Short mmCIF file of C-alpha atoms and ligand atoms in Angstrom, two decimals:
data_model
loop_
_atom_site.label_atom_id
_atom_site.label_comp_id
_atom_site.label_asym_id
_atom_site.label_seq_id
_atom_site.Cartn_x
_atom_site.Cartn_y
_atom_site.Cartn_z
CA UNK A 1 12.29 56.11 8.80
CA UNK A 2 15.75 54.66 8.51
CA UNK A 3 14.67 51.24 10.06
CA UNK A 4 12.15 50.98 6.82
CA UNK A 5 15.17 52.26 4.64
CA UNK A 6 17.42 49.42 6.25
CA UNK A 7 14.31 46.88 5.84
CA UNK A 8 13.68 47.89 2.10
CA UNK A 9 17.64 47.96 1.25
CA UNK A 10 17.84 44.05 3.11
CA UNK A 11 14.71 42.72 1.10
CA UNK A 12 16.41 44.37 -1.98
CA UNK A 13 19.73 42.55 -1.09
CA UNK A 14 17.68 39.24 -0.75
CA UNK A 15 15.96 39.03 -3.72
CA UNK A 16 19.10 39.99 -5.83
CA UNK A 17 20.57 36.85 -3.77
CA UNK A 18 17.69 35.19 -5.11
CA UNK A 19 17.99 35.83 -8.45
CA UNK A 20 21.65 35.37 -8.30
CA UNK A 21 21.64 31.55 -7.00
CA UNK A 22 18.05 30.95 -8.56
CA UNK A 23 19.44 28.87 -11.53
CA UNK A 24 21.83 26.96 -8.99
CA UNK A 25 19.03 26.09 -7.37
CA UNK A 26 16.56 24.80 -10.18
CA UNK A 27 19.92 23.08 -11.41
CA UNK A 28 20.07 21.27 -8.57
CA UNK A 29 15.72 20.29 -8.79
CA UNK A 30 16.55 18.71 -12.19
CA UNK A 31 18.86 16.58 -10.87
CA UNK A 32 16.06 15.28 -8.45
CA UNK A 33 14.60 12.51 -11.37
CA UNK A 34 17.87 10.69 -10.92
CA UNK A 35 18.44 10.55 -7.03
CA UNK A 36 15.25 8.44 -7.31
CA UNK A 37 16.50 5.98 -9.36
CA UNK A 38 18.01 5.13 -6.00
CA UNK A 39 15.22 4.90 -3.36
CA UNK A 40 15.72 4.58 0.62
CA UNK A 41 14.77 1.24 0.35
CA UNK A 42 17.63 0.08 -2.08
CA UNK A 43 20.05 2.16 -0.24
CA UNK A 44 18.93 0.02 3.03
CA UNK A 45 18.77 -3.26 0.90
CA UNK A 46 22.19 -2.76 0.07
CA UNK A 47 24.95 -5.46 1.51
CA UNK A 48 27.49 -3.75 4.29
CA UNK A 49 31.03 -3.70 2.63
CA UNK A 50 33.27 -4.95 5.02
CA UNK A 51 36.48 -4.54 3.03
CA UNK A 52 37.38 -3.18 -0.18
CA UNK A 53 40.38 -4.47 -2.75
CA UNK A 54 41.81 -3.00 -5.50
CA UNK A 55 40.16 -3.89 -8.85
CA UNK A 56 42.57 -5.17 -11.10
CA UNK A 57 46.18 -7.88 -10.28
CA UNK A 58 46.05 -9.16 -6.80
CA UNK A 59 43.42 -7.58 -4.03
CA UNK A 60 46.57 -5.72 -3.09
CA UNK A 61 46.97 -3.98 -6.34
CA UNK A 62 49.65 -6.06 -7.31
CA UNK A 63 50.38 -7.14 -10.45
CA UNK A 64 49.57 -3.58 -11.64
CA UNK A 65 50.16 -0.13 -11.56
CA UNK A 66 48.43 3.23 -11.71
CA UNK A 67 49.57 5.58 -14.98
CA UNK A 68 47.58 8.47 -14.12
CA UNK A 69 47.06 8.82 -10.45
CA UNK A 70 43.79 10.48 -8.69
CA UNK A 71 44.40 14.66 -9.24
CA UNK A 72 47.04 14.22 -11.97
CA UNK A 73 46.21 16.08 -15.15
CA UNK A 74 42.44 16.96 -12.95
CA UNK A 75 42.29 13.44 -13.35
CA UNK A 76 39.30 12.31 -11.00
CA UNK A 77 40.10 8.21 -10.61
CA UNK A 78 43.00 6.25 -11.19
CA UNK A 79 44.50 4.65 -14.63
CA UNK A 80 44.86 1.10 -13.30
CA UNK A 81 47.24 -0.94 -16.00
CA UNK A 82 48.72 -4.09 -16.23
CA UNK A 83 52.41 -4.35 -15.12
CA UNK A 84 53.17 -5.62 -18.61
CA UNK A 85 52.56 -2.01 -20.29
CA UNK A 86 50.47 -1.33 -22.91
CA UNK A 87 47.81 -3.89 -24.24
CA UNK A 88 49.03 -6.77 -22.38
CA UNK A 89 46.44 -6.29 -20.17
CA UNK A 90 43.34 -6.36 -23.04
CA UNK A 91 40.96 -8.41 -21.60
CA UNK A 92 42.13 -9.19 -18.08
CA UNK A 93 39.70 -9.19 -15.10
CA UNK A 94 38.08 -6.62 -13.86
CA UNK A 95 36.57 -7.50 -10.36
CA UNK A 96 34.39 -5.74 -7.72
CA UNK A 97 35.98 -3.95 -5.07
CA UNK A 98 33.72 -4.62 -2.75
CA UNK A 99 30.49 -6.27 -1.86
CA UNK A 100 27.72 -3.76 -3.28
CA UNK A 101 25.00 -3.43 -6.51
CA UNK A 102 25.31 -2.18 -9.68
CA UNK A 103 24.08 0.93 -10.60
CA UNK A 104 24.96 1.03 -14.30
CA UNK A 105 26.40 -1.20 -16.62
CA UNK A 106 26.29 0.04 -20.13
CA UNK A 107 27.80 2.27 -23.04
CA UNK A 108 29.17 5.36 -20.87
CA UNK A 109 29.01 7.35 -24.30
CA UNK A 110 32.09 8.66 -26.15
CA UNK A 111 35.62 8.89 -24.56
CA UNK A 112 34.18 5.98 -21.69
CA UNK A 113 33.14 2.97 -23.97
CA UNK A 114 31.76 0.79 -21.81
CA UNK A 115 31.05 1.40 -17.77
CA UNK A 116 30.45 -0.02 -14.97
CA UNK A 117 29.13 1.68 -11.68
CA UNK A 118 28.57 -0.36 -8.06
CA UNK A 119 27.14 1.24 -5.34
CA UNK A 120 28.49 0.28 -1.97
CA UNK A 121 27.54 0.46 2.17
CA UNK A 122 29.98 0.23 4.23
CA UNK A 123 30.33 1.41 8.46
CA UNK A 124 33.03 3.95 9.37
CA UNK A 125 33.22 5.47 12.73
CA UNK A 126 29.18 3.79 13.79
CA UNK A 127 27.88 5.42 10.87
CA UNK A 128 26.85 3.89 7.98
CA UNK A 129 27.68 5.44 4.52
CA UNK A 130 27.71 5.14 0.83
CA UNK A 131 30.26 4.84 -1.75
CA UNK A 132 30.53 4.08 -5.38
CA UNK A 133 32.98 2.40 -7.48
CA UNK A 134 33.17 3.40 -11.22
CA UNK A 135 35.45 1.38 -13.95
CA UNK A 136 35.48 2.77 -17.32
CA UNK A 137 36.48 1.55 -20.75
CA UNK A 138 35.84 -2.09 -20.05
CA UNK A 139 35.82 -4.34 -22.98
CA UNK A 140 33.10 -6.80 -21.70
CA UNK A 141 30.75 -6.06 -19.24
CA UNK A 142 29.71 -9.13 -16.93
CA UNK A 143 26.97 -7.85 -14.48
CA UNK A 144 23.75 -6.05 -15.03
CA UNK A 145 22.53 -3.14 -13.60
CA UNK A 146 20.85 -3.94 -10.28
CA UNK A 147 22.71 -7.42 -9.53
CA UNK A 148 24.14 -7.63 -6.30
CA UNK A 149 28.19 -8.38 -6.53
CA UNK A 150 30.39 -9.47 -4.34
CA UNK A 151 34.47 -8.61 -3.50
CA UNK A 152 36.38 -9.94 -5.96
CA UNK A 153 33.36 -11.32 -7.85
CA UNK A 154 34.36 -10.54 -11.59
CA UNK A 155 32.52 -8.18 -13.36
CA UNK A 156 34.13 -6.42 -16.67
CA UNK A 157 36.97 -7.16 -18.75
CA UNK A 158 40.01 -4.34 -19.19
CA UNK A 159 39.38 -2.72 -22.45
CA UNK A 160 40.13 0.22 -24.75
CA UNK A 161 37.37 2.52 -24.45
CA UNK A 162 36.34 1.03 -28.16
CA UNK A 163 40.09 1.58 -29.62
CA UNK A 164 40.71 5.03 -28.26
CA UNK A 165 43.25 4.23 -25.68
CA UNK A 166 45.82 1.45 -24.72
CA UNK A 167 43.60 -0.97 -22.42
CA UNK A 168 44.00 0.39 -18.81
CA UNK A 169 40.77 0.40 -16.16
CA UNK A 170 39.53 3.82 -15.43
CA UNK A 171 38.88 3.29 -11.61
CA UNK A 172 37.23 6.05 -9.47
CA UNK A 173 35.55 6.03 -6.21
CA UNK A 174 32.80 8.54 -5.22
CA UNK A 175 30.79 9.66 -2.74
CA UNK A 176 27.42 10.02 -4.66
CA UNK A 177 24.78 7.47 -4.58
CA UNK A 178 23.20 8.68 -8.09
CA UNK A 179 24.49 6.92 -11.26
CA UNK A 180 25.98 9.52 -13.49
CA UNK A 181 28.82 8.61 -15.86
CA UNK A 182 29.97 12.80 -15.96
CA UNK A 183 33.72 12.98 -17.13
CA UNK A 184 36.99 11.94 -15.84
CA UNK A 185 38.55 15.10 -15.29
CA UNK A 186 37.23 17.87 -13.35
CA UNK A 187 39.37 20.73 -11.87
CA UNK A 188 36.97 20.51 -8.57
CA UNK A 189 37.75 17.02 -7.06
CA UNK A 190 34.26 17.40 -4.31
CA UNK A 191 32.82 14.32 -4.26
CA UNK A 192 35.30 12.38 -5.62
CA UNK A 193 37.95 9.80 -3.37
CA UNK A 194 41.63 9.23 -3.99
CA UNK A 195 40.53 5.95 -5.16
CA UNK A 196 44.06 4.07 -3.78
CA UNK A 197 44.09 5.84 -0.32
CA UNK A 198 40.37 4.93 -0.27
CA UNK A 199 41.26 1.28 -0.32
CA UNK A 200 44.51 1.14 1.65
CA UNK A 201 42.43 2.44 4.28
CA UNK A 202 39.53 0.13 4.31
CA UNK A 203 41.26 -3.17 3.47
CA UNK A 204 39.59 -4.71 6.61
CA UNK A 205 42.57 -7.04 6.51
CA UNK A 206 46.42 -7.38 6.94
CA UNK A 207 48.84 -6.93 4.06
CA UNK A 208 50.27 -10.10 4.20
CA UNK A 209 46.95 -11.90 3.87
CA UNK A 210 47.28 -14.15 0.59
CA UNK A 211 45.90 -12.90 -2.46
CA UNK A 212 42.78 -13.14 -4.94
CA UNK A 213 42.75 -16.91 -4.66
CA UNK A 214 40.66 -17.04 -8.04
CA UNK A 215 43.10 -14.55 -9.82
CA UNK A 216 43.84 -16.45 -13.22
CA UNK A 217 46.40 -13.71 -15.81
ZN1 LIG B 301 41.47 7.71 -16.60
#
């Protein structure tokens, strides 16, 4: 009798649970139509990284500096600007940080203007794993989506986000393999890297190697 009380209370209990985290779950199932936009086969297809450079001045982030760092404000990437200030940096290059192939280039939508997304590979520890890089309010975009790029390959120009900001790259690295645009600040940071520390640790080469040979201000 109080074993079929227990059972009856514990199947109650579960399908409350169910109803509970039901949404959560279909939320997740609609998401589904864009992890295929990136298939096993173009994740395997897709060049190993070997070293990764910041995106704007030198490969060693030179020449620049980061206004709004990674978790500032629930900022999620970094605020990459020209060490000149303001709009002296309109226009400058914008180049991959790594080897890898582009996800999305195109209007982000409003508060982005335009964005660029490149998926990378890269091996840490014997594994292999994914990583993106995201630059927002580029001026001119360079690539398309699906071109393969290489490091230091450029790909956008620094821009305004159409006139809404002072030019300055919106960088951002993340550890999804699906090409959302999604906002630039979010309170929970899961999923996203401290774009900067993500770099300084996977330079794949010594500081005092010489810089972006092709880097033309
Ligand atoms: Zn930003």
């Amino acid at each position: 009798m109080w074993v079929a009380a227990g059972f009856v209370f514990l199947l109650a209990l579960l399908i409350d649970l169910a109803f509970r985290l039901g949404p959560e779950l279909l939320e997740r199932r609609r998401l589904q139509p864009s992890l295929e936009l990136v298939s096993p086969i173009d994740l395997a297809s897709l060049p190993t990284a070997t070293r990764f450079d910041f995106p704007l001045g030198t490969e060693h982030g030179a020449m620049a500096y980061n206004a709004q760092p990674f978790t500032e404000n629930m900022h999620l990437g970094d605020d990459l600007n020209g060490i000149g200030g303001e709009n002296s940096d309109l226009g400058d290059p914008v180049f991959a940080a790594a080897d890898g192939r582009v996800l999305a280039a195109r209007d982000g939508g409003p508060g982005w203007g335009n964005v660029i997304i490149v998926l990378h590979a890269y091996r840490e520890n014997g594994a292999r794993k994914y990583v993106q890089s995201f630059y927002g309010h580029v001026q001119s975009i360079l690539v398309g989506p699906r071109e393969e790029v290489r490091r230091g390959q450029q790909i956008a120009t620094v821009g305004t986000g159409g006139g809404k900001y002072l030019a300055h790259l919106h960088f951002e690295m993340r550890e999804f393999i699906t090409p959302f645009i999604g906002a630039g600040y979010r309170k929970d940071t899961h999923g996203w890297l401290d774009p900067s520390a993500f770099i300084q640790a996977h330079r794949g080469a010594p500081d005092e190697d010489v810089g972006r040979k092709d880097y033309v201000r």
